[in-house]
Short mmCIF file of C-alpha atoms and ligand atoms in Angstrom, two decimals:
data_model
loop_
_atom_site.label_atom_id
_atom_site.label_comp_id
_atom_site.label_asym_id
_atom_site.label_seq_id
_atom_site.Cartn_x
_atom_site.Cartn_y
_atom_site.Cartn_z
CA UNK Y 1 0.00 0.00 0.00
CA UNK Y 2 0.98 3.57 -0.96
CA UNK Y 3 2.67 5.38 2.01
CA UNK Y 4 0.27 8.21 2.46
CA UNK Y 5 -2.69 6.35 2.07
CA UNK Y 6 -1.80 4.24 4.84
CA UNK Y 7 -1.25 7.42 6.66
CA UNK Y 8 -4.30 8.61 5.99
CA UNK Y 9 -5.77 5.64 7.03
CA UNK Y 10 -4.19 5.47 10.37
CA UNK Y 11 -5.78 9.19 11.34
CA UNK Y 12 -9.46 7.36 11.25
CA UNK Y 13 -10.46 6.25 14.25
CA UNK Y 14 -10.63 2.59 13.34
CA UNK Y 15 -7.99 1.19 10.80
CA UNK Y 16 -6.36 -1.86 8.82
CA UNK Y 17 -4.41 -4.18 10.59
CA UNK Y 18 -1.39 -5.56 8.97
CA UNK Y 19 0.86 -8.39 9.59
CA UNK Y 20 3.00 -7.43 12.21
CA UNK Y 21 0.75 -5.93 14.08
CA UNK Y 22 -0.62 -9.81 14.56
CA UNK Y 23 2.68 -11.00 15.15
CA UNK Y 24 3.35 -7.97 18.35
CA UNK Y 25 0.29 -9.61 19.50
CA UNK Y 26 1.01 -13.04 19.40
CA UNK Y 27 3.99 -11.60 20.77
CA UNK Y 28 1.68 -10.29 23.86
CA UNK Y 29 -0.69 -13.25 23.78
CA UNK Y 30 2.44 -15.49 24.44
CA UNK Y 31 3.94 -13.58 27.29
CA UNK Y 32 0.56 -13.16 29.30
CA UNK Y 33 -0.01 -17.12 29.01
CA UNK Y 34 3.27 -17.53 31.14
CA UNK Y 35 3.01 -14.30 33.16
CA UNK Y 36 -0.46 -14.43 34.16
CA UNK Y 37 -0.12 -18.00 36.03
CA UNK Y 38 3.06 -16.95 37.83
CA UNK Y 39 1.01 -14.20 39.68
CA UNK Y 40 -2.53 -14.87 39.61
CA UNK Y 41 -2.08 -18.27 40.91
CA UNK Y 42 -0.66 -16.75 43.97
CA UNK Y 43 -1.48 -12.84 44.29
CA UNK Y 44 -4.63 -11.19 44.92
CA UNK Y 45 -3.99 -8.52 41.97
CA UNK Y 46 -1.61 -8.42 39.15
CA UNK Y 47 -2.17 -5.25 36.45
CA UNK Y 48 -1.49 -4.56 32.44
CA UNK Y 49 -1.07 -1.23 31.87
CA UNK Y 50 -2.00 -0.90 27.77
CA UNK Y 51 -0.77 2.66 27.73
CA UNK Y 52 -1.19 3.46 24.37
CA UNK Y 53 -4.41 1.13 23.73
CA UNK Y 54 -5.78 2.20 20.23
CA UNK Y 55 -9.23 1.55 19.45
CA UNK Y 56 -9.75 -2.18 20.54
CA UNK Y 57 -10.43 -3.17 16.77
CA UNK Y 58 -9.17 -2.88 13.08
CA UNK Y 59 -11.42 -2.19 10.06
CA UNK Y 60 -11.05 -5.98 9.30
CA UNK Y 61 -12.25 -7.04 13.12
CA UNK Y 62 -9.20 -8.19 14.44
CA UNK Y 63 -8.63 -7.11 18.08
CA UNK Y 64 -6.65 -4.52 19.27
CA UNK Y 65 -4.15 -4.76 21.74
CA UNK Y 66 -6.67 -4.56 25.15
CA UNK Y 67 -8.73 -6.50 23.93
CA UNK Y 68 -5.98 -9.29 22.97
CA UNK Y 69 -4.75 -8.72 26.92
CA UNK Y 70 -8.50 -9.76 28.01
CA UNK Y 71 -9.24 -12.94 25.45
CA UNK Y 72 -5.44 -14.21 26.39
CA UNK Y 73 -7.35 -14.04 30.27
CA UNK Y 74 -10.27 -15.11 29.40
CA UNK Y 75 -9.08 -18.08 27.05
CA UNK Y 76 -6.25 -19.64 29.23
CA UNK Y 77 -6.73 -23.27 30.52
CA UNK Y 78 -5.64 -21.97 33.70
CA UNK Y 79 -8.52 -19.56 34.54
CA UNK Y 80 -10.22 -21.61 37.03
CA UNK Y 81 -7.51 -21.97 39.76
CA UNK Y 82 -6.38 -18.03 38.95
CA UNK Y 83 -7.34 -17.09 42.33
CA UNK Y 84 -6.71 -13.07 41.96
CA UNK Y 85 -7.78 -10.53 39.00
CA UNK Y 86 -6.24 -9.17 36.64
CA UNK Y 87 -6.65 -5.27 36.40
CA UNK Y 88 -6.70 -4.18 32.72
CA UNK Y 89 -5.76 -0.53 32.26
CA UNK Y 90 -6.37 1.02 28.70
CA UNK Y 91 -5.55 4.37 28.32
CA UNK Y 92 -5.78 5.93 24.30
CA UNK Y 93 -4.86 9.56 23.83
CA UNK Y 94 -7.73 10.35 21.22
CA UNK Y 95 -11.25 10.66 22.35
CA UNK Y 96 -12.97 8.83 19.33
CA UNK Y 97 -10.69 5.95 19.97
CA UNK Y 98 -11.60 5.58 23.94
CA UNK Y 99 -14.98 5.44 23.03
CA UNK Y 100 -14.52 2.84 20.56
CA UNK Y 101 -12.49 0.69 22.82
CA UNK Y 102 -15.20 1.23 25.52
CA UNK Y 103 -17.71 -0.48 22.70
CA UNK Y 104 -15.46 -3.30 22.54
CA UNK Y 105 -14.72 -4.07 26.55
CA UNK Y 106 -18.65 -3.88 26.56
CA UNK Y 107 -18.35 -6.72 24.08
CA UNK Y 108 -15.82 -8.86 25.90
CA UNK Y 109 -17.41 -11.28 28.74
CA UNK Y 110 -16.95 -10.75 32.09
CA UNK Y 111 -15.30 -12.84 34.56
CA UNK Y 112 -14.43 -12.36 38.15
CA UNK Y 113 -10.80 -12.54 37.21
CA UNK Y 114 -11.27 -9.76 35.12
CA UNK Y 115 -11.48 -6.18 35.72
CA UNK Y 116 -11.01 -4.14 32.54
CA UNK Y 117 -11.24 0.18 32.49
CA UNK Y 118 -11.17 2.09 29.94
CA UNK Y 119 -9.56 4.99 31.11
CA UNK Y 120 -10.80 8.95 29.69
CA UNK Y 121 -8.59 9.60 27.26
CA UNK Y 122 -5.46 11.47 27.50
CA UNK Y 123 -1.66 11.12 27.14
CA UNK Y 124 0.53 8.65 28.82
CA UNK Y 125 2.79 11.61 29.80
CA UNK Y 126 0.02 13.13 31.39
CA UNK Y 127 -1.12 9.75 33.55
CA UNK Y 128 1.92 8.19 33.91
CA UNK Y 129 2.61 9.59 37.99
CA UNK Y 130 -0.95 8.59 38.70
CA UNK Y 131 -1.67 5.14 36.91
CA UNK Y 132 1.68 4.96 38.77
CA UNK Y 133 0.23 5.39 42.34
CA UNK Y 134 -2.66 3.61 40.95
CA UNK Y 135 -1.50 0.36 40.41
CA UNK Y 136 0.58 0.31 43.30
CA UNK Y 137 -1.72 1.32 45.83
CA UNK Y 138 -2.00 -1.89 47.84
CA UNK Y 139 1.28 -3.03 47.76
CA UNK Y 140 4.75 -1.85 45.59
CA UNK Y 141 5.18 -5.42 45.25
CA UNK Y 142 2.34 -5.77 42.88
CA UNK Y 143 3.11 -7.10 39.31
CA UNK Y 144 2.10 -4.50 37.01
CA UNK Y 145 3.05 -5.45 33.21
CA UNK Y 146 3.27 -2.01 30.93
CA UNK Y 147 2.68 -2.05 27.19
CA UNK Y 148 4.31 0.83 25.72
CA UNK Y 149 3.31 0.53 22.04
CA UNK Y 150 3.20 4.51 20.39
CA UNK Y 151 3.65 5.57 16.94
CA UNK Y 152 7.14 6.91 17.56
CA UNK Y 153 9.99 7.41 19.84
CA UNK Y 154 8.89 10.95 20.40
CA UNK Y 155 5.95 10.15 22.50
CA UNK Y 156 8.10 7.69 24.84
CA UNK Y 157 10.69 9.68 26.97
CA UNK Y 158 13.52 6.97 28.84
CA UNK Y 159 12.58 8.89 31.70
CA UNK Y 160 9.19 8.12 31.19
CA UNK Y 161 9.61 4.08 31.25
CA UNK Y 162 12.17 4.37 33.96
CA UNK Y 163 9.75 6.00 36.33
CA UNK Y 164 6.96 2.91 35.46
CA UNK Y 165 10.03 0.51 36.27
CA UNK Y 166 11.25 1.95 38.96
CA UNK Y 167 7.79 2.06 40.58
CA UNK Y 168 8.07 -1.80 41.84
CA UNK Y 169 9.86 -5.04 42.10
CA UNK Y 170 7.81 -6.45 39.55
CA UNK Y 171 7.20 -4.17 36.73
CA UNK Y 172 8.06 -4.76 33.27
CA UNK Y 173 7.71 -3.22 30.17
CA UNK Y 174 7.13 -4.34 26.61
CA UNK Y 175 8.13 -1.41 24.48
CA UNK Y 176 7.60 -0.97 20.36
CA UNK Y 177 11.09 0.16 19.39
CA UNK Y 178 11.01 1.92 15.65
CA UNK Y 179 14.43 1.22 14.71
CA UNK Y 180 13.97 1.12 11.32
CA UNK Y 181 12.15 4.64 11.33
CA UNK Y 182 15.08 5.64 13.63
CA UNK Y 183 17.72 4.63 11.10
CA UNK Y 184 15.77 6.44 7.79
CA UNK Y 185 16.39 9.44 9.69
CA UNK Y 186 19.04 9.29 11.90
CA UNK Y 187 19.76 13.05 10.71
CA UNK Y 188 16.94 14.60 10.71
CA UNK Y 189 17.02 17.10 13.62
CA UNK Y 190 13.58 16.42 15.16
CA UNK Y 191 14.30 12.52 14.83
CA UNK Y 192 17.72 13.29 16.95
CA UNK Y 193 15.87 15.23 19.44
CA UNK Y 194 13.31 12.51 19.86
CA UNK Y 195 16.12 9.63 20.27
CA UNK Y 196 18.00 11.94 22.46
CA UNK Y 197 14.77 11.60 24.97
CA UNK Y 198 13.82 8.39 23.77
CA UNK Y 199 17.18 7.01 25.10
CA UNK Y 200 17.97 9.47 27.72
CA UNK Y 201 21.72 9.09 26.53
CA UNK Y 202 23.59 9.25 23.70
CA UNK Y 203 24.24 6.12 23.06
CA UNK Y 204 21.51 6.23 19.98
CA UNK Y 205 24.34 8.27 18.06
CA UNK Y 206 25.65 4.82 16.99
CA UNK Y 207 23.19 4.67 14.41
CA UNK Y 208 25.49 7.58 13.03
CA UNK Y 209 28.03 4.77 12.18
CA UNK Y 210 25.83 2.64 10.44
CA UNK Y 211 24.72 2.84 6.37
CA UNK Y 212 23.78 -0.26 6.58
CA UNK Y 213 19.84 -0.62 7.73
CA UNK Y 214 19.87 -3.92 9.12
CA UNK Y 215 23.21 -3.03 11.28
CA UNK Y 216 21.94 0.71 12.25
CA UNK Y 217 18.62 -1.01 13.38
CA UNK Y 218 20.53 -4.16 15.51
CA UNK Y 219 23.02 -1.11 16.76
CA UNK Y 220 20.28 0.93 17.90
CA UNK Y 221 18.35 -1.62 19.50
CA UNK Y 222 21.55 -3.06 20.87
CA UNK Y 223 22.52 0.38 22.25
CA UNK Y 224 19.13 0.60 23.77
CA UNK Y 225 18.64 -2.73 25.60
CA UNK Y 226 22.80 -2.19 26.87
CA UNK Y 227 21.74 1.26 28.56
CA UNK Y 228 18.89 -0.47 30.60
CA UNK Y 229 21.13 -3.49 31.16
CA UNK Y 230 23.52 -0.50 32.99
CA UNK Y 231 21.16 0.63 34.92
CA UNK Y 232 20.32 -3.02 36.88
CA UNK Y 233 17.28 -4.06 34.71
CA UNK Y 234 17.30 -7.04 32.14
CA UNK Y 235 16.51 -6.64 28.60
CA UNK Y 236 15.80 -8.58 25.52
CA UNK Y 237 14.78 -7.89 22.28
CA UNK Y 238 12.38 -9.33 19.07
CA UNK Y 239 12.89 -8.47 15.74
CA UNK Y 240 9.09 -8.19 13.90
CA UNK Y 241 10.84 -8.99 10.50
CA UNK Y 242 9.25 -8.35 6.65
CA UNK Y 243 9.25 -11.24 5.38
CA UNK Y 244 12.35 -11.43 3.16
CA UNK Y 245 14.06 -11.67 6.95
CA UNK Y 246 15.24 -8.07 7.51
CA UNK Y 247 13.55 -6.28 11.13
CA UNK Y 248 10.60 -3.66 10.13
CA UNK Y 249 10.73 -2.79 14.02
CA UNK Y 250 11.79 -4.35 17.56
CA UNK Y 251 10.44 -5.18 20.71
CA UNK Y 252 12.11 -4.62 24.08
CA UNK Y 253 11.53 -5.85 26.88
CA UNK Y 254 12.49 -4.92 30.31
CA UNK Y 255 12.16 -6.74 33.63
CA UNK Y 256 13.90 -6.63 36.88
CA UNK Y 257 13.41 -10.42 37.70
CA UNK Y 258 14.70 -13.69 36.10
CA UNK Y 259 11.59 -14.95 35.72
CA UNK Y 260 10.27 -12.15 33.73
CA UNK Y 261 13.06 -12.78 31.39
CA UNK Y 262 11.84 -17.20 31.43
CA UNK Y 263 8.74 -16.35 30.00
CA UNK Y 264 10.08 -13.48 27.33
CA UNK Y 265 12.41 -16.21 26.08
CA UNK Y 266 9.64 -18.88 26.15
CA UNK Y 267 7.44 -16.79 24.29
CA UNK Y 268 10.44 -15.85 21.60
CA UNK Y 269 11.38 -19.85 21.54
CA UNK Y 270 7.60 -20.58 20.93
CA UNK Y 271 7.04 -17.70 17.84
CA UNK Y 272 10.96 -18.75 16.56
CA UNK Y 273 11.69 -21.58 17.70
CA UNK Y 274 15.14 -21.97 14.89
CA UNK Y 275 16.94 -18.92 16.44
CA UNK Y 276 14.08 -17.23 19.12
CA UNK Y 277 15.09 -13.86 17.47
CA UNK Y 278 12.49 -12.60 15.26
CA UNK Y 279 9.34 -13.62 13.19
CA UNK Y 280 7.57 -12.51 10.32
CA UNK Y 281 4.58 -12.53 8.65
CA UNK Y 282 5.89 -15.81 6.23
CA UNK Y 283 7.59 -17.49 9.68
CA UNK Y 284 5.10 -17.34 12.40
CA UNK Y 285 3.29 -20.39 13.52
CA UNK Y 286 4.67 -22.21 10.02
CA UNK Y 287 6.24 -25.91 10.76
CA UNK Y 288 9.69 -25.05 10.56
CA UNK Y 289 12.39 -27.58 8.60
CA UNK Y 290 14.41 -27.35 12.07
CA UNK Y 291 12.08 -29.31 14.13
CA UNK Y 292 14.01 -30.54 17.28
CA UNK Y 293 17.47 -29.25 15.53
CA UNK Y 294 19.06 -27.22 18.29
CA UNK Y 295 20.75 -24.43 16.50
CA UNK Y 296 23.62 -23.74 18.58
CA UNK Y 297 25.56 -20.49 16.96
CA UNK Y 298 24.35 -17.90 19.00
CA UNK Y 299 24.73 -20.02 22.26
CA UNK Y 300 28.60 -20.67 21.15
CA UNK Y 301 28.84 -17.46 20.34
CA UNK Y 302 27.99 -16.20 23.55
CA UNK Y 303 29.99 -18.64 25.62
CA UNK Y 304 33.14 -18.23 23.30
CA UNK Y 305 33.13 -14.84 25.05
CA UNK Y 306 33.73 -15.97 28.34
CA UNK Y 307 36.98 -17.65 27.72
CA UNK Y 308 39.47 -17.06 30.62
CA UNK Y 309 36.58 -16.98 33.15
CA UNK Y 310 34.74 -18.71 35.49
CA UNK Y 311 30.89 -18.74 35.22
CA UNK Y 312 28.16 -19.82 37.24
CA UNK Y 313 24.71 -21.60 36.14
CA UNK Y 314 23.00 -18.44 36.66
CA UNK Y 315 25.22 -16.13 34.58
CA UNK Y 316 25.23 -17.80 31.75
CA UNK Y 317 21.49 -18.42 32.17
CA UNK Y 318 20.68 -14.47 32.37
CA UNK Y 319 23.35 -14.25 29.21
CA UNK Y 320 21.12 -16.67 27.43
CA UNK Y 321 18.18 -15.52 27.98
CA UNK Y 322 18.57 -12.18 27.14
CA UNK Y 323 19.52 -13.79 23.31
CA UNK Y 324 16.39 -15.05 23.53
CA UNK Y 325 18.27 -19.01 23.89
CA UNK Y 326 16.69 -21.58 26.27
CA UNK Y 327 18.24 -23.89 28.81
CA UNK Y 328 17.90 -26.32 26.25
CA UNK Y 329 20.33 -24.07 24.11
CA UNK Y 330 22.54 -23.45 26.59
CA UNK Y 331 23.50 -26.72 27.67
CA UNK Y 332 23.92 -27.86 23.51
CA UNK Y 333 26.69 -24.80 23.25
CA UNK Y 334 27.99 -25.74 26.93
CA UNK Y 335 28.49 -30.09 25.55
CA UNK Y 336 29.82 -28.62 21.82
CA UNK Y 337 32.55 -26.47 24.02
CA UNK Y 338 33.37 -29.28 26.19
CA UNK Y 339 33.82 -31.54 22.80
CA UNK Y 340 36.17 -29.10 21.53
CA UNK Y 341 38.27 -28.77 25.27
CA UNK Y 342 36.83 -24.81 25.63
CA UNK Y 343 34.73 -25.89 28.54
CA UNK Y 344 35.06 -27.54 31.92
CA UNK Y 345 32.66 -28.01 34.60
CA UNK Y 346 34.48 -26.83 38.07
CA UNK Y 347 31.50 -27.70 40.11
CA UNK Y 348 29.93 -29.69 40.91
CA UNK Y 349 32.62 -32.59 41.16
CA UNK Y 350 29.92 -35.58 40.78
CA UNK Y 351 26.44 -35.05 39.14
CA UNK Y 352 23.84 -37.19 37.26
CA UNK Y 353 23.83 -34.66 34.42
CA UNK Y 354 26.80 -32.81 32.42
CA UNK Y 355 25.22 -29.37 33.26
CA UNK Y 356 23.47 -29.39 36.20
CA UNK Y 357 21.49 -26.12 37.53
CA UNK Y 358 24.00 -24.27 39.86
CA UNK Y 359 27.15 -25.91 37.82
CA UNK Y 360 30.40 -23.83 37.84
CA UNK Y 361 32.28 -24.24 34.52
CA UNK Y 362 35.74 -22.60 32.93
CA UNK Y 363 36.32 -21.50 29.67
CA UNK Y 364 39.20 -21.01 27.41
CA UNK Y 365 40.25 -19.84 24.34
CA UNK Y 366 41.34 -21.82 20.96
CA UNK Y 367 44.55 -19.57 21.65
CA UNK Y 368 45.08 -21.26 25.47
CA UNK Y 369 44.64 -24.59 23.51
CA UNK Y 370 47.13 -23.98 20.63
CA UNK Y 371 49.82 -22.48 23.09
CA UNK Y 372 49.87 -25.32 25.63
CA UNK Y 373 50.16 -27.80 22.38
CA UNK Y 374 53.19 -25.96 21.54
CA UNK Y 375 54.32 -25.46 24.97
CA UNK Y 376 54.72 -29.27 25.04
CA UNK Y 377 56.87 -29.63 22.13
CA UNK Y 378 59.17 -27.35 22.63
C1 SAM E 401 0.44 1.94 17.60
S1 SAM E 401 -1.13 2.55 18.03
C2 SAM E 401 -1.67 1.42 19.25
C3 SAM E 401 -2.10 0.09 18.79
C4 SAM E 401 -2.57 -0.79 19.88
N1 SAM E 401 -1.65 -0.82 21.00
C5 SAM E 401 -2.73 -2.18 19.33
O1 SAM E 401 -1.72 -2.92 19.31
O2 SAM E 401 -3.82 -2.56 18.91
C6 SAM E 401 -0.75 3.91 19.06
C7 SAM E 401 -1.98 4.56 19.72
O3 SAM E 401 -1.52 5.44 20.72
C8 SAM E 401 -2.26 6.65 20.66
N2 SAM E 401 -1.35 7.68 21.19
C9 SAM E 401 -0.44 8.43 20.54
N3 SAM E 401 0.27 9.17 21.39
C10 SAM E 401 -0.21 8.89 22.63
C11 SAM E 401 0.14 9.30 23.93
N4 SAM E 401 1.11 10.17 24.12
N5 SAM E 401 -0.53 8.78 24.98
C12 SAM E 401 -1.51 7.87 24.78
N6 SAM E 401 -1.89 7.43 23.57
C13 SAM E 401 -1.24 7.93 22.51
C14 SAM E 401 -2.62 6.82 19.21
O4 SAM E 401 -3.79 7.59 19.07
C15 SAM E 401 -2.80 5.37 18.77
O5 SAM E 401 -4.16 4.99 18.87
#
């Protein structure tokens, strides 16, 4: 579709869906199904904050994001022993588009785990202190999940996301990242000014370095996820690829707790399950040739970097997971470094298993190889 009719399209209050706007909400869809168990099993409350909701529906009928939060509630085969309620918060900056979303909660069944508000409409900017204070009313320790999807990195200041993650323990945030927008026009001035806030650092200037779309956009959103990673938080990213494989945008995710960052790389493994990095509209949900194969490059990759050190279980686990590789992964790349002498496991001495959870093992490089081979002949 031509470029300004899509625009045009996307100022009416209800418009087309595409593609990867179904895959960000599989994306969604397969987070809640892990998240929702891990709290509402056990909590009284746990809260998704859909801060930049849209209009509950597309032109075609497929749900918007709210209303994909609710069915993924509504539909999961674990509903019945959910003994606390999820509080849905949708908050859409337009007036016509609140008042369609409230049409389509009215739609949506109710359930006692289930208490959905659409919120009067106005910016996230605006509501961010309160829906703050809000959802943490009873207790900072309450889960509240935030899904940060705008148009554009202008309307979503660091500072901004920081606050909503700094409000709790257990916040998170799943955040539409427009990296390819970002490269197009790395130097345009307004674009600058917008990455300058979107980041809160410089570190977006990378993209500066980059020609190359595909590397400016894993630069950017590498730069990103490494300046929340400095600050104490986790973070992982998903490419939402075109189909010929190359990203059309990102999404980031942000968590303070391990496992937050289980069920971000169980939902990646489940919509990629070759490489958990990305999916597009050709990949998703298709059988893939793979089946069972573990694909170990990334995994290698990863734990060739920690030759001359020690690790523990957990380390490498975090590492993993925030490359979107599973446990599964991790111990292939562990057993094809200990084929090749790279690895060792330190501790424990005796175990049942090569790589047991809370194993200590030492790496080395193909260099500490070749040198003590020569060291012996000489
Ligand atoms: C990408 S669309 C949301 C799509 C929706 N999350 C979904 O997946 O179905 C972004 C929405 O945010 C609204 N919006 C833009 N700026 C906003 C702001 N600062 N605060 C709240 N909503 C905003 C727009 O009107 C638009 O409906």
């Amino acid at each position: 579709m031509h470029l300004r009719s899509r625009r045009s399209q996307m100022q009416q209050t209800i418009y087309p869906s595409d593609p990867y706007t179904f895959i960000k909400h599989r994306s969604y869809a397969h987070y809640l199904n892990c998240w929702l168990p891990v709290f509402l099993q056990t909590r009284d409350t746990a809260t998704v904050v859909d801060a930049f909701a849209g209009a509950g529906i597309y032109s075609q009928g497929d749900p918007g994001s709210s209303v994909v939060v609710a069915k993924t509630l509504l539909g999961h085969s674990r509903l019945q022993r959910f003994r606390g309620t999820l509080r849905l918060l949708s908050l859409e900056e337009r007036p016509d588009r609140a008042a369609e979303l409230e049409r389509q909660r009215q739609k949506v069944p109710s359930a006692a785990q289930l208490k959905w508000r659409v919120l009067p409409p106005g910016s996230f900017a605006e509501n961010a202190q309160k829906l703050r204070d809000y959802t943490h009313r009873e207790n900072d320790g309450d889960p509240v999940l935030w899904l940060l999807d705008p148009y554009g990195p202008a309307d979503l200041a660091a500072e901004s996301v920081r606050a909503c993650l700094d409000s709790g323990p257990r916040d998170e945030a799943i955040i539409s990242f427009f990296s390819k927008e970002m490269h197009q026009r790395k130097t345009v001035s307004t674009w600058q000014t917008a990455m300058q806030r979107h980041f809160g650092t410089n570190s977006w200037r990378t993209v500066l370095d980059h020609q190359s779309q595909p590397e400016g956009m894993t630069a950017l959103v590498e730069a990103y996820c490494s300046d929340w990673r400095s600050t104490g938080l986790y973070a992982s990213y998903f490419a939402i690829r075109v189909p010929n494989e190359t990203a059309r945008y990102h999404l980031v995710f942000l968590t303070h707790a391990e496992r937050g960052l289980e069920c971000w790389t169980k939902m990646q493994r489940r919509i990629d399950p070759v490489l958990g990095r990305g999916a597009s509209p050709a990949s998703i949900d298709a059988p893939t040739l793979f089946d069972g194969i573990a694909i170990t490059s990334t995994m290698v990759e990863i734990l060739r970097g920690y030759a001359g050190q020690e690790k523990t279980w957990q380390q490498m686990r975090i590492d993993a997971m925030q490359a979107g590789q599973s446990d599964r992964l991790l111990r292939a790349g562990l057993q094809e470094l200990r084929m090749t002498g790279l690895a060792f496991r330190v501790e424990p001495l005796e175990a049942t298993t090569p790589w047991p959870e809370g194993c200590t093992v030492r790496f080395y490089s193909e260099a500490d190889l070749r040198d003590a081979d020569q060291a012996e002949f000489n």
